[in-house]
Short mmCIF file of C-alpha atoms and ligand atoms in Angstrom, two decimals:
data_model
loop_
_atom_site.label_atom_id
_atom_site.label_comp_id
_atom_site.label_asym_id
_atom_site.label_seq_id
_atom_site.Cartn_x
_atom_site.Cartn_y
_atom_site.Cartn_z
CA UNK A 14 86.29 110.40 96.34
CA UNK A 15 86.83 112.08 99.54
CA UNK A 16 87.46 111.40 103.35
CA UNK A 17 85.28 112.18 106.15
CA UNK A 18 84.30 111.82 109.32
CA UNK A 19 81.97 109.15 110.38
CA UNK A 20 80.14 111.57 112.00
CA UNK A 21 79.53 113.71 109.38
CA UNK A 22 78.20 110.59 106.85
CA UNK A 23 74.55 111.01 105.94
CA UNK A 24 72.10 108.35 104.65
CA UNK A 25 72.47 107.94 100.68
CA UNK A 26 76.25 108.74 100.66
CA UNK A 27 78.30 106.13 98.98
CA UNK A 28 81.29 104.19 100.19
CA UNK A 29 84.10 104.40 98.02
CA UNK A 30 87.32 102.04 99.81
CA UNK A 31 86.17 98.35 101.37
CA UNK A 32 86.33 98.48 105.09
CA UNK A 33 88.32 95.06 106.41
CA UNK A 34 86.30 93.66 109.78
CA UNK A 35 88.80 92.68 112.50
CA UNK A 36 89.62 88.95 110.46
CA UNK A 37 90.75 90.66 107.22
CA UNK A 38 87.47 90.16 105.25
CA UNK A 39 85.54 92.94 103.58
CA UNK A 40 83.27 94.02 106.45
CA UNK A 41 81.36 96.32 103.65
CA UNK A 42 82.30 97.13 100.58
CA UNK A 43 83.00 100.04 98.06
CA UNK A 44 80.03 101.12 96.42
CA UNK A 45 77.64 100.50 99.32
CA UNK A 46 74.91 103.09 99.89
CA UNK A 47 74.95 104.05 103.31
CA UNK A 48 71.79 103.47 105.33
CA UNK A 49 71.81 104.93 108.94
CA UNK A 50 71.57 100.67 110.21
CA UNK A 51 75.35 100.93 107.99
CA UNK A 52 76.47 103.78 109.61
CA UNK A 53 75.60 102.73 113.34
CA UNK A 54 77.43 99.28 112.83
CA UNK A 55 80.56 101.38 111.62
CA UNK A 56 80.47 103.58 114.57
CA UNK A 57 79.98 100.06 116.92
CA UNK A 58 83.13 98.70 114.75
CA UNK A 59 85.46 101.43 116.03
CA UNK A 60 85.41 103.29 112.71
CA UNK A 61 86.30 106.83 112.86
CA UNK A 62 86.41 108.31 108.96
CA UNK A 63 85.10 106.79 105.37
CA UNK A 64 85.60 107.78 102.10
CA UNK A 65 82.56 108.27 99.98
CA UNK A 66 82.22 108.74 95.84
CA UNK A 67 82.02 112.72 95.40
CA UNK A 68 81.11 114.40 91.82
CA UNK A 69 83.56 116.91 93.03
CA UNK A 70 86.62 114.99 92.68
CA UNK A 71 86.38 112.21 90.45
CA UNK A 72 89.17 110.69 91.70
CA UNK A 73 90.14 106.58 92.60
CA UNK A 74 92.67 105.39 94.56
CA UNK A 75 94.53 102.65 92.87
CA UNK A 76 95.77 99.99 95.12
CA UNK A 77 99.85 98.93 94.80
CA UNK A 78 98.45 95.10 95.69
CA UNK A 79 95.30 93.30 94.33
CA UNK A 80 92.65 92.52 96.64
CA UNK A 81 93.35 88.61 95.64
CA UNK A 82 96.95 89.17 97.79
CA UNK A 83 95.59 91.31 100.40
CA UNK A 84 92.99 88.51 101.06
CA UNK A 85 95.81 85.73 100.74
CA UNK A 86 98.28 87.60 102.89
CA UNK A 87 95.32 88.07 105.77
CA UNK A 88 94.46 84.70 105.99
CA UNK A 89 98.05 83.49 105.92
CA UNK A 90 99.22 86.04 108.67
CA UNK A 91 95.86 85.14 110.92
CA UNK A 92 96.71 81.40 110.36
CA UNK A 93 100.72 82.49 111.86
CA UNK A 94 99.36 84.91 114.64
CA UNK A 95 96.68 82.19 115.79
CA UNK A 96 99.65 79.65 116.20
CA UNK A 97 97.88 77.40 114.04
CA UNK A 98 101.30 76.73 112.43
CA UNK A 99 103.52 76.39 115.32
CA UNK A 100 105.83 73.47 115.30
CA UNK A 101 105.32 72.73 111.62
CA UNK A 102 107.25 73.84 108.49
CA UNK A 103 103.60 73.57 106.44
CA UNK A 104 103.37 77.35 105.75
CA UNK A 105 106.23 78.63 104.96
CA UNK A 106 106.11 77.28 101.58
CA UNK A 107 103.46 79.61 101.39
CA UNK A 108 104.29 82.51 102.86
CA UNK A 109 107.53 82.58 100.48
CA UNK A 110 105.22 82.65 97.75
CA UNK A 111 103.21 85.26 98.95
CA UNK A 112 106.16 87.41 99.85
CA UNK A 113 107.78 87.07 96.07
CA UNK A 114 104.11 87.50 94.75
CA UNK A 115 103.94 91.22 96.66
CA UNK A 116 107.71 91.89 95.15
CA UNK A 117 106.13 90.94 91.79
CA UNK A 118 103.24 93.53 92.07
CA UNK A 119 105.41 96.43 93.88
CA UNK A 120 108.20 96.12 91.18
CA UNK A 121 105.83 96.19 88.19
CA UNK A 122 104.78 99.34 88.99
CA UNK A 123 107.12 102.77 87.58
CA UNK A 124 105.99 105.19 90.46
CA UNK A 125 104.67 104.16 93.36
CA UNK A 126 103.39 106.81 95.97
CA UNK A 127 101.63 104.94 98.92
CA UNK A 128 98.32 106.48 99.79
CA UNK A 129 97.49 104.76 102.79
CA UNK A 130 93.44 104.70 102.62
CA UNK A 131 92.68 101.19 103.83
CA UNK A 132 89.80 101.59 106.63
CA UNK A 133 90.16 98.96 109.25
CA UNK A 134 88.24 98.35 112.20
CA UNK A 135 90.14 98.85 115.67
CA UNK A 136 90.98 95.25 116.34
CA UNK A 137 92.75 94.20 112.99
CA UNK A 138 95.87 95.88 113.65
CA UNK A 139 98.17 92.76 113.19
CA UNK A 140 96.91 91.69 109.59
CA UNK A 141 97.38 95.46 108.35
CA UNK A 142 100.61 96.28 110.12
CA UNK A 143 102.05 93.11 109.04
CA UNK A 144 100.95 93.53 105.31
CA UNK A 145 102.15 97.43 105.70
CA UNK A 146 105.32 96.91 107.08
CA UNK A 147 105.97 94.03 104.86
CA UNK A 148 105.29 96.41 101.62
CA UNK A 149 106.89 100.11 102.60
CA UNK A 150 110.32 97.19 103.27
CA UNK A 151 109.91 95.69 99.79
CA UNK A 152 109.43 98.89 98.54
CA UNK A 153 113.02 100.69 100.35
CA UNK A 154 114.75 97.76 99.60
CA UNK A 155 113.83 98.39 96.00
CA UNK A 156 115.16 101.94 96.04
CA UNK A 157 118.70 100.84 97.79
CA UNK A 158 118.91 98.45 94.86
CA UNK A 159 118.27 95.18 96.32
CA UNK A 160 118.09 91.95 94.59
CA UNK A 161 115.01 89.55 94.47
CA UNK A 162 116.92 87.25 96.92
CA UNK A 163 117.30 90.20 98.87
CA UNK A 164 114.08 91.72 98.64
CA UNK A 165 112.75 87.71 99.80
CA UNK A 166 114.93 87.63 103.09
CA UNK A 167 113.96 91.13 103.30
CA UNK A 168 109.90 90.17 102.56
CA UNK A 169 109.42 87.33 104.82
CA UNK A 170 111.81 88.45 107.74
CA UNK A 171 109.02 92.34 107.90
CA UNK A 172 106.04 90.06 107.54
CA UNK A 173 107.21 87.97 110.46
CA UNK A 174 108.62 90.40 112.42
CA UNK A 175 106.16 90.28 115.45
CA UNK A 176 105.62 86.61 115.58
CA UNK A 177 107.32 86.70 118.56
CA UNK A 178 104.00 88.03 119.90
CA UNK A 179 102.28 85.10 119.86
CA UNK A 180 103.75 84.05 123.45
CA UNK A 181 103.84 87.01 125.15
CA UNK A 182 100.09 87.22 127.63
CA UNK A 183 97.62 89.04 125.16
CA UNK A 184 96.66 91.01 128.66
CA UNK A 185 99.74 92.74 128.78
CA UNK A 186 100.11 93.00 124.66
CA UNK A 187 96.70 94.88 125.01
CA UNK A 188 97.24 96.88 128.32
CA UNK A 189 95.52 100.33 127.86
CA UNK A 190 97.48 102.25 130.82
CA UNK A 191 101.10 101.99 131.27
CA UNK A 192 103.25 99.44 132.02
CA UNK A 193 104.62 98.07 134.59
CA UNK A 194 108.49 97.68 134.27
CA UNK A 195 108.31 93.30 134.57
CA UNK A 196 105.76 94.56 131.79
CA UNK A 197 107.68 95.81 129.35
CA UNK A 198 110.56 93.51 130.02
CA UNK A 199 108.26 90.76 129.13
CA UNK A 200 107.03 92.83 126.15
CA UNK A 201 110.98 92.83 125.11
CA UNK A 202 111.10 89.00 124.46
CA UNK A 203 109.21 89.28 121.52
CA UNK A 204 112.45 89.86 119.44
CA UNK A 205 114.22 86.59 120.74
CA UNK A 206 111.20 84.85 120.48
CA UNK A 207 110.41 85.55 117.25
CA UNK A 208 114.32 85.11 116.30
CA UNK A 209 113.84 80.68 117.82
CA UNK A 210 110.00 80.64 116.28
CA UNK A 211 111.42 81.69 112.79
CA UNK A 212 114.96 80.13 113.00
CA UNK A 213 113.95 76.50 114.73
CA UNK A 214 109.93 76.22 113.98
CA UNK A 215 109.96 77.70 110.93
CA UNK A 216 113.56 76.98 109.52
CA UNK A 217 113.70 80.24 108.17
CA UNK A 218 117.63 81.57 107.15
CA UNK A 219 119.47 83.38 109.55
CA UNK A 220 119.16 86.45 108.26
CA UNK A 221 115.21 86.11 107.78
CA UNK A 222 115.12 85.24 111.50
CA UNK A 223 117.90 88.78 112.65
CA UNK A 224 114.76 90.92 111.43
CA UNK A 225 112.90 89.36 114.19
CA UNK A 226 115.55 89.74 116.57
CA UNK A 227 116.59 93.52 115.76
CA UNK A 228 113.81 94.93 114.63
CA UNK A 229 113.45 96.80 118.00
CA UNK A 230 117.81 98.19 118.45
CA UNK A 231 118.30 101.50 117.51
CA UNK A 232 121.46 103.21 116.09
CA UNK A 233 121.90 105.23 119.55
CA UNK A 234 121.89 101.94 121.26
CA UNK A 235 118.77 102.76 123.24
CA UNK A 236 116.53 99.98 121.53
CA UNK A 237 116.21 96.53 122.79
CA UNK A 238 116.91 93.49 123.52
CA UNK A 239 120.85 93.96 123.31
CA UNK A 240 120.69 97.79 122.98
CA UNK A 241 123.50 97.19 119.72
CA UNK A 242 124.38 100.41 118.33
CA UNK A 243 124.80 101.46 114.24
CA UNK A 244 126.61 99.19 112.32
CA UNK A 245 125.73 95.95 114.69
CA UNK A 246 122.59 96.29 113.28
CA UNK A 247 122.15 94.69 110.27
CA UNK A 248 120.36 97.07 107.13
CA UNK A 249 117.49 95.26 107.28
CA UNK A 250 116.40 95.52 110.50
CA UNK A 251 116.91 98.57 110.17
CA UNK A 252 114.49 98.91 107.51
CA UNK A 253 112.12 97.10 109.47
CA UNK A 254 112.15 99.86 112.17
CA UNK A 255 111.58 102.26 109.96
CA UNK A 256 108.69 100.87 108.31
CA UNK A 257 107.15 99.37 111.55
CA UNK A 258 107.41 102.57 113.44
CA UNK A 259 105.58 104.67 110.87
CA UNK A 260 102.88 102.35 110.75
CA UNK A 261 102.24 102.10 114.07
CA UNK A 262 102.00 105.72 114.48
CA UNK A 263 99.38 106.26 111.36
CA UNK A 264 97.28 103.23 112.93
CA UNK A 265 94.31 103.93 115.56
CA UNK A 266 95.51 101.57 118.20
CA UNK A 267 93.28 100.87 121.47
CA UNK A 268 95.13 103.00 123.66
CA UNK A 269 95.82 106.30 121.42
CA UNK A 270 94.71 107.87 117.72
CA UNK A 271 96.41 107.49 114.95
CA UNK A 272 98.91 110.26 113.85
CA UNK A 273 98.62 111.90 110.23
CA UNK A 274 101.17 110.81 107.81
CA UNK A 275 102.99 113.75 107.32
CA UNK A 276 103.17 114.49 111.30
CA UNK A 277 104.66 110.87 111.10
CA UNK A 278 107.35 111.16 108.73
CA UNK A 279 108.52 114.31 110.96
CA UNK A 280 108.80 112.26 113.81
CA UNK A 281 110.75 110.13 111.87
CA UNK A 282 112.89 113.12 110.22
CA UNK A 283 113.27 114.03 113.87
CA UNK A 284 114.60 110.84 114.96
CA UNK A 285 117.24 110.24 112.77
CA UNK A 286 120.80 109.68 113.75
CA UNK A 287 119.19 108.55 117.05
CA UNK A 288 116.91 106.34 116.30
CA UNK A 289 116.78 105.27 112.74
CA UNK A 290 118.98 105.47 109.82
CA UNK A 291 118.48 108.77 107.64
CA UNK A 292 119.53 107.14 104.08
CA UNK A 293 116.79 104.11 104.56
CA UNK A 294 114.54 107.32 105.50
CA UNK A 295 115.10 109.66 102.96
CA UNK A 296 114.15 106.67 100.72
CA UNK A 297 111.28 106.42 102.31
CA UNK A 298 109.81 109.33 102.26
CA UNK A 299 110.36 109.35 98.53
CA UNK A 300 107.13 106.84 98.17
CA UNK A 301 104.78 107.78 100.86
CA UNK A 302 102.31 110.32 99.98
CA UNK A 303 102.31 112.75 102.59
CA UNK A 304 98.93 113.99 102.27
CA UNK A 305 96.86 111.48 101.04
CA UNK A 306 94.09 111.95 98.38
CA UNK A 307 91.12 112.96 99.22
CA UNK A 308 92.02 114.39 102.43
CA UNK A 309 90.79 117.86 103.01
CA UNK A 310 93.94 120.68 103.63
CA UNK A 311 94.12 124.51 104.27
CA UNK A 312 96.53 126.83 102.08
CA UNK A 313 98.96 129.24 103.69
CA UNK A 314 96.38 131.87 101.90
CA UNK A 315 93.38 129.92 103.75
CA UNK A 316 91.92 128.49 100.77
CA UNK A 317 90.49 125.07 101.34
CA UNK A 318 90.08 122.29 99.15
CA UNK A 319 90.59 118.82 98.43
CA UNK A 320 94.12 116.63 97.84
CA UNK A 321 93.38 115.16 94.11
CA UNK A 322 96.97 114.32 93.32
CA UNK A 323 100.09 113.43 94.24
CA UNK A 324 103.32 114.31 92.61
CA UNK A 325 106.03 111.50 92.84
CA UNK A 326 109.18 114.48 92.70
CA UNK A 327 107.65 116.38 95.02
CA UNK A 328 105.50 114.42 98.11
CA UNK A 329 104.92 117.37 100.02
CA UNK A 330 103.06 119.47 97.46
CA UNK A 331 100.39 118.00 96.01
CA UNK A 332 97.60 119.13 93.35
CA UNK A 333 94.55 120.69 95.71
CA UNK A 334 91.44 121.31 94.27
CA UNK A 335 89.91 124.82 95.71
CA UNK A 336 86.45 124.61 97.20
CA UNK A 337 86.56 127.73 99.60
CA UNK A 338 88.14 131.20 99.19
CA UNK A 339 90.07 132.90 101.44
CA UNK A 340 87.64 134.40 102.70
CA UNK A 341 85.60 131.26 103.34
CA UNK A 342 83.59 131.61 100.91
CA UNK A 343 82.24 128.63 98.70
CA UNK A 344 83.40 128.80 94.52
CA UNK A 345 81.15 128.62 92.36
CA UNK A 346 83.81 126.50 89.36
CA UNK A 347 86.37 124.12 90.61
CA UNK A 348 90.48 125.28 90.69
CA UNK A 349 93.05 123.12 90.63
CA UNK A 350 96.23 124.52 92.45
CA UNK A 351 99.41 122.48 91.42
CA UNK A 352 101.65 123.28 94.33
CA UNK A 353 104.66 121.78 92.94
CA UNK A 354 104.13 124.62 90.08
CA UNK A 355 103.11 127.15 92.33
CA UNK A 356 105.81 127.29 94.94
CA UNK A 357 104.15 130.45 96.60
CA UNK A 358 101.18 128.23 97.74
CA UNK A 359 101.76 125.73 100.65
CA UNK A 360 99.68 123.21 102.87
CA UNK A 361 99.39 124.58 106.57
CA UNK A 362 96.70 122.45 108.10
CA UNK A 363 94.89 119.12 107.35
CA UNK A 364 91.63 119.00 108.02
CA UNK A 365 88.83 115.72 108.94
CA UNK A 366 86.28 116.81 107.45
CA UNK A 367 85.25 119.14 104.67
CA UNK A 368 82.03 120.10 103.67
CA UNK A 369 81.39 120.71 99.72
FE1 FE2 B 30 107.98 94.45 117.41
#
């Protein structure tokens, strides 16, 4: 399995990851030949890269939650985000079972490194960011030792965290150009609002409902809405930040591409102290993969090749498999360079698209 560009995907290729349409459902699925008709409707869905089933590296990604919860966690959060719940209690039975089924899955698992390879169409940011967030939290919280009561508040408060959304104009939510001071201000109100919808509509705890509310402060005090500074800000929220900043920035969103993960996490790096809190960060960079498999990189000696595995101890050097020389020349046998063995060889570049 490898990633490419859209552009680059021929007739007779084969899909290898689902693409989710803008409603959570599988829009196509893995193992889907690609006709051009297939590729055109990508390209009209906003779709900018695939990965297809390659000889070359007969790799799989495994997912950290079933499909059965993704599809359970889309249709609850469209249900929440379409207001279909407001004013009644009815889901949150639910969504607390959800939540403590995703703490289930993430803390069965010994090692998890997050690769994240889910292709979504533009428009579905809300069901992935909210399923996202809601799993990089679960997964911190698990590091700094949290109970399952903990991990629960923690769960339902990230999944929710945006809810607030649902009353602010959806023309100035989806504004493509700047905005307007009133704008943003309005933009702002998300936090309270979310804080009443969870803490009144949804009779949520307190501290399920603060995630809502804080998500937004930063330790500097420059966040919103209070602009609290480092220790008014409760742990979790602070979490939350964390995890909902990073996932914005990987995400295509309407008005701007999507960074690469490992450009991500040094904006994070880079913001800590101000902006977020460098122990929840230096726990999570210990589970996202910073080069995801099957993404094409360059070598500091300018040999390219292919990301076939992560190492949990070290996420910054994974295994590459060598396609291309130095010298640009194509090899005629596969090598795998382990470059948590091989400290002399180092990724300077990350490529789209790779040709092999
Ligand atoms: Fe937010």
């Amino acid at each position: 399995m490898r990633r490419i560009l859209l552009k680059n995907a021929k007739e007779g290729m084969v899909l290898a990851r689902d693409i989710y349409s803008e409603d959570g459902k599988v829009l196509i699925a893995s193992g889907q030949k690609l006709t051009n008709s297939v590729i055109k409707r990508l390209k009209e869905f906003g779709v900018y890269d695939i990965y297809i089933v390659d000889d070359n590296t007969e790799i799989y990604i495994e997912d950290v939650i079933t499909k059965e919860i993704k599809e359970e966690a889309f249709e609850i959060v469209n249900g929440v985000f379409s207001s279909k719940y407001i004013n009644t209690q009815e889901i949150t039975p639910e969504i607390k079972e959800l939540v403590s089924k995703i703490i289930s899955s993430l803390l069965s698992q010994k090692e998890v490194i997050l690769n994240l390879c889910d292709i979504r169409t533009v428009g579905n940011y809300t069901l992935f960011h909210s399923l996202n967030t809601t799993v990089f939290s679960i997964l911190i919280g698990i590091k700094l030792g949290y109970d399952l009561d903990k991990l629960m508040v923690l769960g339902m408060g990230t999944l929710l965290h945006d809810i607030g959304k649902i009353k602010i104009p959806r023309n100035i939510l989806s504004k493509k150009g700047p905005l307007q001071e009133k704008e943003y201000e309005i933009i702002k109100m998300h936090t309270i609002v979310g804080y009443d919808i969870l803490s009144s509509e949804y009779k949520f705890e307190q501290n399920v409902a603060e995630i809502a509310l804080f998500h937004h402060e930063r330790l500097d005090g420059s966040g919103y809405p209070f602009g609290k500074t480092r220790d008014e800000i409760p742990q979790m929220a602070k979490i939350v930040a964390v995890a909902d900043v990073f996932d914005a920035l990987v995400s295509d969103r309407e008005f701007r591409k999507r960074l690469k993960p490992h450009m991500a996490i040094e904006y994070l790096l880079n913001s800590c102290s101000t902006h977020f809190d460098s122990y929840i960060v230096s726990k999570f960079v210990t589970f996202i993969s910073l080069f995801q498999i099957g993404t094409p990189v360059v070598l500091n000696t300018q040999e390219k090749g292919i990301v076939v595995h992560n190492n949990p101890k070290f996420p910054s050097r994974p295994i590459v498999r060598i396609f291309y020389d130095s010298e640009g020349k194509k090899l005629a046998f596969r090598k795998d360079i382990d470059l948590a063995l091989n400290f002399h060889y180092y990724i300077v570049d990350v490529l789209d698209d790779l040709e092999i």
